[in-house]
């Protein structure tokens, strides 16, 4: 195999692998206590496992966008001078376009508002629905013959008939 053929093969294989990568994103808005949109707000997200850090500054419309992000647990920190910093933990799943809106409260820089109750992540950016099957479910659920297709029936809008992928119906289509 000559060098040109080998280089072409490596290029094709690496481009196929890039399609298999999945990421998540986090978007939202920042507003003040009166409901007015807050611009120039620094939004920082830190992956708790890898310490990957991304930052964004909200636009004049109060919007921010952090993408692409690998799935995992994150801590989101929202800060602007004259307002209390906000810290919230969130878990991003595969291909999730999560949305979090923050309401800033007046206060000194030494005060921090920590949101401990997890708010549901509204995915208003797309009409797709999905579900992540955790490893615990895979190992503990009784599957007939360990057939992975049966795990698909755990997702929303999925019904299964038979033991193969041909019998699985997702959102009205096979």
PDB file of C-alpha atoms in Angstrom:
ATOM      1  CA  UNK A   1       0.000   0.000   0.000  1.00  0.00           C
ATOM      2  CA  UNK A   2       1.574   3.272  -1.050  1.00  0.00           C
ATOM      3  CA  UNK A   3       1.654   6.452   1.048  1.00  0.00           C
ATOM      4  CA  UNK A   4      -1.151   8.165  -0.912  1.00  0.00           C
ATOM      5  CA  UNK A   5      -3.554   5.264  -0.408  1.00  0.00           C
ATOM      6  CA  UNK A   6      -2.634   5.004   3.264  1.00  0.00           C
ATOM      7  CA  UNK A   7      -3.195   8.757   3.773  1.00  0.00           C
ATOM      8  CA  UNK A   8      -6.593   8.589   2.047  1.00  0.00           C
ATOM      9  CA  UNK A   9      -7.610   5.636   4.222  1.00  0.00           C
ATOM     10  CA  UNK A  10      -6.594   7.460   7.410  1.00  0.00           C
ATOM     11  CA  UNK A  11      -8.531  10.564   6.321  1.00  0.00           C
ATOM     12  CA  UNK A  12     -11.707   8.567   5.592  1.00  0.00           C
ATOM     13  CA  UNK A  13     -11.519   6.664   8.885  1.00  0.00           C
ATOM     14  CA  UNK A  14     -10.922   9.804  10.947  1.00  0.00           C
ATOM     15  CA  UNK A  15     -13.812  11.635   9.273  1.00  0.00           C
ATOM     16  CA  UNK A  16     -16.144   8.701  10.011  1.00  0.00           C
ATOM     17  CA  UNK A  17     -15.124   8.772  13.664  1.00  0.00           C
ATOM     18  CA  UNK A  18     -15.914  12.471  13.907  1.00  0.00           C
ATOM     19  CA  UNK A  19     -19.546  11.763  12.953  1.00  0.00           C
ATOM     20  CA  UNK A  20     -19.862   9.392  15.916  1.00  0.00           C
ATOM     21  CA  UNK A  21     -19.003  12.091  18.456  1.00  0.00           C
ATOM     22  CA  UNK A  22     -21.952  13.456  20.393  1.00  0.00           C
ATOM     23  CA  UNK A  23     -22.151  16.694  22.290  1.00  0.00           C
ATOM     24  CA  UNK A  24     -24.604  18.785  24.276  1.00  0.00           C
ATOM     25  CA  UNK A  25     -25.332  22.474  24.542  1.00  0.00           C
ATOM     26  CA  UNK A  26     -26.639  24.919  27.120  1.00  0.00           C
ATOM     27  CA  UNK A  27     -28.545  28.064  26.209  1.00  0.00           C
ATOM     28  CA  UNK A  28     -30.646  30.491  28.174  1.00  0.00           C
ATOM     29  CA  UNK A  29     -31.283  34.063  29.214  1.00  0.00           C
ATOM     30  CA  UNK A  30     -30.290  36.281  32.090  1.00  0.00           C
ATOM     31  CA  UNK A  31     -32.661  38.821  33.611  1.00  0.00           C
ATOM     32  CA  UNK A  32     -32.771  41.086  36.643  1.00  0.00           C
ATOM     33  CA  UNK A  33     -35.236  40.899  39.543  1.00  0.00           C
ATOM     34  CA  UNK A  34     -37.772  43.093  37.707  1.00  0.00           C
ATOM     35  CA  UNK A  35     -37.772  40.764  34.687  1.00  0.00           C
ATOM     36  CA  UNK A  36     -35.692  43.038  32.448  1.00  0.00           C
ATOM     37  CA  UNK A  37     -33.070  41.319  30.306  1.00  0.00           C
ATOM     38  CA  UNK A  38     -29.527  41.611  31.670  1.00  0.00           C
ATOM     39  CA  UNK A  39     -26.657  41.975  29.215  1.00  0.00           C
ATOM     40  CA  UNK A  40     -22.944  41.553  29.903  1.00  0.00           C
ATOM     41  CA  UNK A  41     -23.504  38.745  32.396  1.00  0.00           C
ATOM     42  CA  UNK A  42     -20.603  36.291  32.606  1.00  0.00           C
ATOM     43  CA  UNK A  43     -21.776  32.660  32.397  1.00  0.00           C
ATOM     44  CA  UNK A  44     -19.160  30.009  33.214  1.00  0.00           C
ATOM     45  CA  UNK A  45     -19.673  26.243  33.002  1.00  0.00           C
ATOM     46  CA  UNK A  46     -17.216  23.723  34.487  1.00  0.00           C
ATOM     47  CA  UNK A  47     -17.324  19.966  33.897  1.00  0.00           C
ATOM     48  CA  UNK A  48     -17.013  18.339  37.341  1.00  0.00           C
ATOM     49  CA  UNK A  49     -15.222  15.255  35.969  1.00  0.00           C
ATOM     50  CA  UNK A  50     -12.724  16.802  33.525  1.00  0.00           C
ATOM     51  CA  UNK A  51     -12.563  20.432  34.770  1.00  0.00           C
ATOM     52  CA  UNK A  52     -13.275  21.594  31.194  1.00  0.00           C
ATOM     53  CA  UNK A  53     -14.282  25.262  31.464  1.00  0.00           C
ATOM     54  CA  UNK A  54     -16.264  27.330  28.958  1.00  0.00           C
ATOM     55  CA  UNK A  55     -17.345  30.946  29.306  1.00  0.00           C
ATOM     56  CA  UNK A  56     -19.901  33.138  27.594  1.00  0.00           C
ATOM     57  CA  UNK A  57     -21.180  36.677  28.053  1.00  0.00           C
ATOM     58  CA  UNK A  58     -24.874  37.390  27.626  1.00  0.00           C
ATOM     59  CA  UNK A  59     -25.869  39.536  24.655  1.00  0.00           C
ATOM     60  CA  UNK A  60     -27.966  42.720  24.700  1.00  0.00           C
ATOM     61  CA  UNK A  61     -31.015  40.428  24.573  1.00  0.00           C
ATOM     62  CA  UNK A  62     -29.752  38.639  27.713  1.00  0.00           C
ATOM     63  CA  UNK A  63     -29.083  35.413  25.777  1.00  0.00           C
ATOM     64  CA  UNK A  64     -26.084  33.123  26.180  1.00  0.00           C
ATOM     65  CA  UNK A  65     -24.997  29.950  24.371  1.00  0.00           C
ATOM     66  CA  UNK A  66     -22.426  27.382  25.478  1.00  0.00           C
ATOM     67  CA  UNK A  67     -21.776  24.717  22.847  1.00  0.00           C
ATOM     68  CA  UNK A  68     -20.468  22.167  22.083  1.00  0.00           C
ATOM     69  CA  UNK A  69     -20.119  20.512  25.476  1.00  0.00           C
ATOM     70  CA  UNK A  70     -19.370  16.857  26.187  1.00  0.00           C
ATOM     71  CA  UNK A  71     -22.110  15.136  28.222  1.00  0.00           C
ATOM     72  CA  UNK A  72     -21.569  14.991  31.968  1.00  0.00           C
ATOM     73  CA  UNK A  73     -22.100  16.784  35.281  1.00  0.00           C
ATOM     74  CA  UNK A  74     -21.482  20.540  35.268  1.00  0.00           C
ATOM     75  CA  UNK A  75     -21.507  23.514  37.594  1.00  0.00           C
ATOM     76  CA  UNK A  76     -22.872  26.721  36.036  1.00  0.00           C
ATOM     77  CA  UNK A  77     -21.848  30.038  37.575  1.00  0.00           C
ATOM     78  CA  UNK A  78     -23.537  33.326  36.611  1.00  0.00           C
ATOM     79  CA  UNK A  79     -21.911  36.619  37.664  1.00  0.00           C
ATOM     80  CA  UNK A  80     -22.296  40.367  37.108  1.00  0.00           C
ATOM     81  CA  UNK A  81     -21.046  43.258  39.197  1.00  0.00           C
ATOM     82  CA  UNK A  82     -23.729  44.556  41.564  1.00  0.00           C
ATOM     83  CA  UNK A  83     -25.648  41.244  41.550  1.00  0.00           C
ATOM     84  CA  UNK A  84     -25.366  38.121  43.668  1.00  0.00           C
ATOM     85  CA  UNK A  85     -23.520  35.296  41.881  1.00  0.00           C
ATOM     86  CA  UNK A  86     -25.621  32.225  41.109  1.00  0.00           C
ATOM     87  CA  UNK A  87     -24.276  28.681  41.160  1.00  0.00           C
ATOM     88  CA  UNK A  88     -26.275  25.729  39.810  1.00  0.00           C
ATOM     89  CA  UNK A  89     -25.409  22.093  39.166  1.00  0.00           C
ATOM     90  CA  UNK A  90     -26.723  20.453  36.008  1.00  0.00           C
ATOM     91  CA  UNK A  91     -26.195  17.168  34.173  1.00  0.00           C
ATOM     92  CA  UNK A  92     -26.073  17.291  30.365  1.00  0.00           C
ATOM     93  CA  UNK A  93     -26.932  14.132  28.453  1.00  0.00           C
ATOM     94  CA  UNK A  94     -25.992  13.006  24.937  1.00  0.00           C
ATOM     95  CA  UNK A  95     -27.323  15.340  22.183  1.00  0.00           C
ATOM     96  CA  UNK A  96     -29.217  17.438  24.728  1.00  0.00           C
ATOM     97  CA  UNK A  97     -29.939  21.083  23.949  1.00  0.00           C
ATOM     98  CA  UNK A  98     -30.649  22.225  27.505  1.00  0.00           C
ATOM     99  CA  UNK A  99     -32.045  25.624  28.438  1.00  0.00           C
ATOM    100  CA  UNK A 100     -31.560  27.396  31.774  1.00  0.00           C
ATOM    101  CA  UNK A 101     -32.815  30.900  32.487  1.00  0.00           C
ATOM    102  CA  UNK A 102     -31.308  32.865  35.371  1.00  0.00           C
ATOM    103  CA  UNK A 103     -32.883  35.696  37.390  1.00  0.00           C
ATOM    104  CA  UNK A 104     -30.226  37.906  39.009  1.00  0.00           C
ATOM    105  CA  UNK A 105     -30.848  39.518  42.385  1.00  0.00           C
ATOM    106  CA  UNK A 106     -29.232  42.724  43.635  1.00  0.00           C
ATOM    107  CA  UNK A 107     -26.620  42.137  46.268  1.00  0.00           C
ATOM    108  CA  UNK A 108     -22.998  42.379  47.222  1.00  0.00           C
ATOM    109  CA  UNK A 109     -20.303  40.306  45.595  1.00  0.00           C
ATOM    110  CA  UNK A 110     -19.716  38.315  48.804  1.00  0.00           C
ATOM    111  CA  UNK A 111     -23.221  36.817  48.700  1.00  0.00           C
ATOM    112  CA  UNK A 112     -23.909  33.747  46.553  1.00  0.00           C
ATOM    113  CA  UNK A 113     -27.248  32.277  45.587  1.00  0.00           C
ATOM    114  CA  UNK A 114     -26.944  28.496  45.289  1.00  0.00           C
ATOM    115  CA  UNK A 115     -29.748  26.621  43.594  1.00  0.00           C
ATOM    116  CA  UNK A 116     -29.894  23.178  45.170  1.00  0.00           C
ATOM    117  CA  UNK A 117     -33.158  21.881  43.716  1.00  0.00           C
ATOM    118  CA  UNK A 118     -32.651  20.755  40.146  1.00  0.00           C
ATOM    119  CA  UNK A 119     -34.908  22.547  37.724  1.00  0.00           C
ATOM    120  CA  UNK A 120     -36.177  20.530  34.796  1.00  0.00           C
ATOM    121  CA  UNK A 121     -34.113  21.255  31.707  1.00  0.00           C
ATOM    122  CA  UNK A 122     -36.520  22.423  29.058  1.00  0.00           C
ATOM    123  CA  UNK A 123     -35.387  21.477  25.576  1.00  0.00           C
ATOM    124  CA  UNK A 124     -37.184  24.066  23.499  1.00  0.00           C
ATOM    125  CA  UNK A 125     -34.503  24.279  20.809  1.00  0.00           C
ATOM    126  CA  UNK A 126     -35.653  21.143  18.952  1.00  0.00           C
ATOM    127  CA  UNK A 127     -38.668  18.868  18.744  1.00  0.00           C
ATOM    128  CA  UNK A 128     -36.669  15.691  19.225  1.00  0.00           C
ATOM    129  CA  UNK A 129     -37.158  13.532  22.277  1.00  0.00           C
ATOM    130  CA  UNK A 130     -34.786  10.976  23.663  1.00  0.00           C
ATOM    131  CA  UNK A 131     -33.728   9.093  26.705  1.00  0.00           C
ATOM    132  CA  UNK A 132     -30.430   7.923  28.118  1.00  0.00           C
ATOM    133  CA  UNK A 133     -30.495   4.359  29.440  1.00  0.00           C
ATOM    134  CA  UNK A 134     -28.123   4.258  32.398  1.00  0.00           C
ATOM    135  CA  UNK A 135     -25.683   1.391  32.954  1.00  0.00           C
ATOM    136  CA  UNK A 136     -27.580   0.316  36.095  1.00  0.00           C
ATOM    137  CA  UNK A 137     -30.763  -0.223  34.053  1.00  0.00           C
ATOM    138  CA  UNK A 138     -28.889  -2.230  31.430  1.00  0.00           C
ATOM    139  CA  UNK A 139     -27.378  -4.600  33.983  1.00  0.00           C
ATOM    140  CA  UNK A 140     -30.428  -4.963  36.258  1.00  0.00           C
ATOM    141  CA  UNK A 141     -33.378  -5.185  33.835  1.00  0.00           C
ATOM    142  CA  UNK A 142     -34.487  -8.684  32.851  1.00  0.00           C
ATOM    143  CA  UNK A 143     -33.858  -8.812  29.100  1.00  0.00           C
ATOM    144  CA  UNK A 144     -34.754 -11.923  27.111  1.00  0.00           C
ATOM    145  CA  UNK A 145     -31.422 -13.158  25.773  1.00  0.00           C
ATOM    146  CA  UNK A 146     -29.762  -9.782  26.558  1.00  0.00           C
ATOM    147  CA  UNK A 147     -31.245  -8.349  23.335  1.00  0.00           C
ATOM    148  CA  UNK A 148     -30.322  -4.636  23.207  1.00  0.00           C
ATOM    149  CA  UNK A 149     -33.320  -3.817  20.977  1.00  0.00           C
ATOM    150  CA  UNK A 150     -35.586  -4.367  23.980  1.00  0.00           C
ATOM    151  CA  UNK A 151     -33.883  -1.388  25.681  1.00  0.00           C
ATOM    152  CA  UNK A 152     -35.251   0.868  22.935  1.00  0.00           C
ATOM    153  CA  UNK A 153     -38.781   0.242  24.195  1.00  0.00           C
ATOM    154  CA  UNK A 154     -37.869   2.103  27.410  1.00  0.00           C
ATOM    155  CA  UNK A 155     -37.760   5.390  25.468  1.00  0.00           C
ATOM    156  CA  UNK A 156     -40.707   7.763  25.033  1.00  0.00           C
ATOM    157  CA  UNK A 157     -42.889   7.091  21.970  1.00  0.00           C
ATOM    158  CA  UNK A 158     -41.429   3.612  21.353  1.00  0.00           C
ATOM    159  CA  UNK A 159     -43.329   0.359  21.179  1.00  0.00           C
ATOM    160  CA  UNK A 160     -41.831  -2.999  20.401  1.00  0.00           C
ATOM    161  CA  UNK A 161     -43.120  -6.143  18.774  1.00  0.00           C
ATOM    162  CA  UNK A 162     -40.928  -9.205  18.473  1.00  0.00           C
ATOM    163  CA  UNK A 163     -37.240  -9.480  19.154  1.00  0.00           C
ATOM    164  CA  UNK A 164     -35.679  -7.597  16.246  1.00  0.00           C
ATOM    165  CA  UNK A 165     -35.209  -4.010  15.218  1.00  0.00           C
ATOM    166  CA  UNK A 166     -37.770  -4.486  12.415  1.00  0.00           C
ATOM    167  CA  UNK A 167     -40.570  -4.868  14.984  1.00  0.00           C
ATOM    168  CA  UNK A 168     -39.698  -1.726  16.919  1.00  0.00           C
ATOM    169  CA  UNK A 169     -41.911   1.298  16.222  1.00  0.00           C
ATOM    170  CA  UNK A 170     -40.591   4.752  17.201  1.00  0.00           C
ATOM    171  CA  UNK A 171     -42.942   7.731  17.002  1.00  0.00           C
ATOM    172  CA  UNK A 172     -45.081   6.035  14.364  1.00  0.00           C
ATOM    173  CA  UNK A 173     -42.291   4.794  12.087  1.00  0.00           C
ATOM    174  CA  UNK A 174     -40.299   1.568  12.006  1.00  0.00           C
TER     175      UNK A 174
END
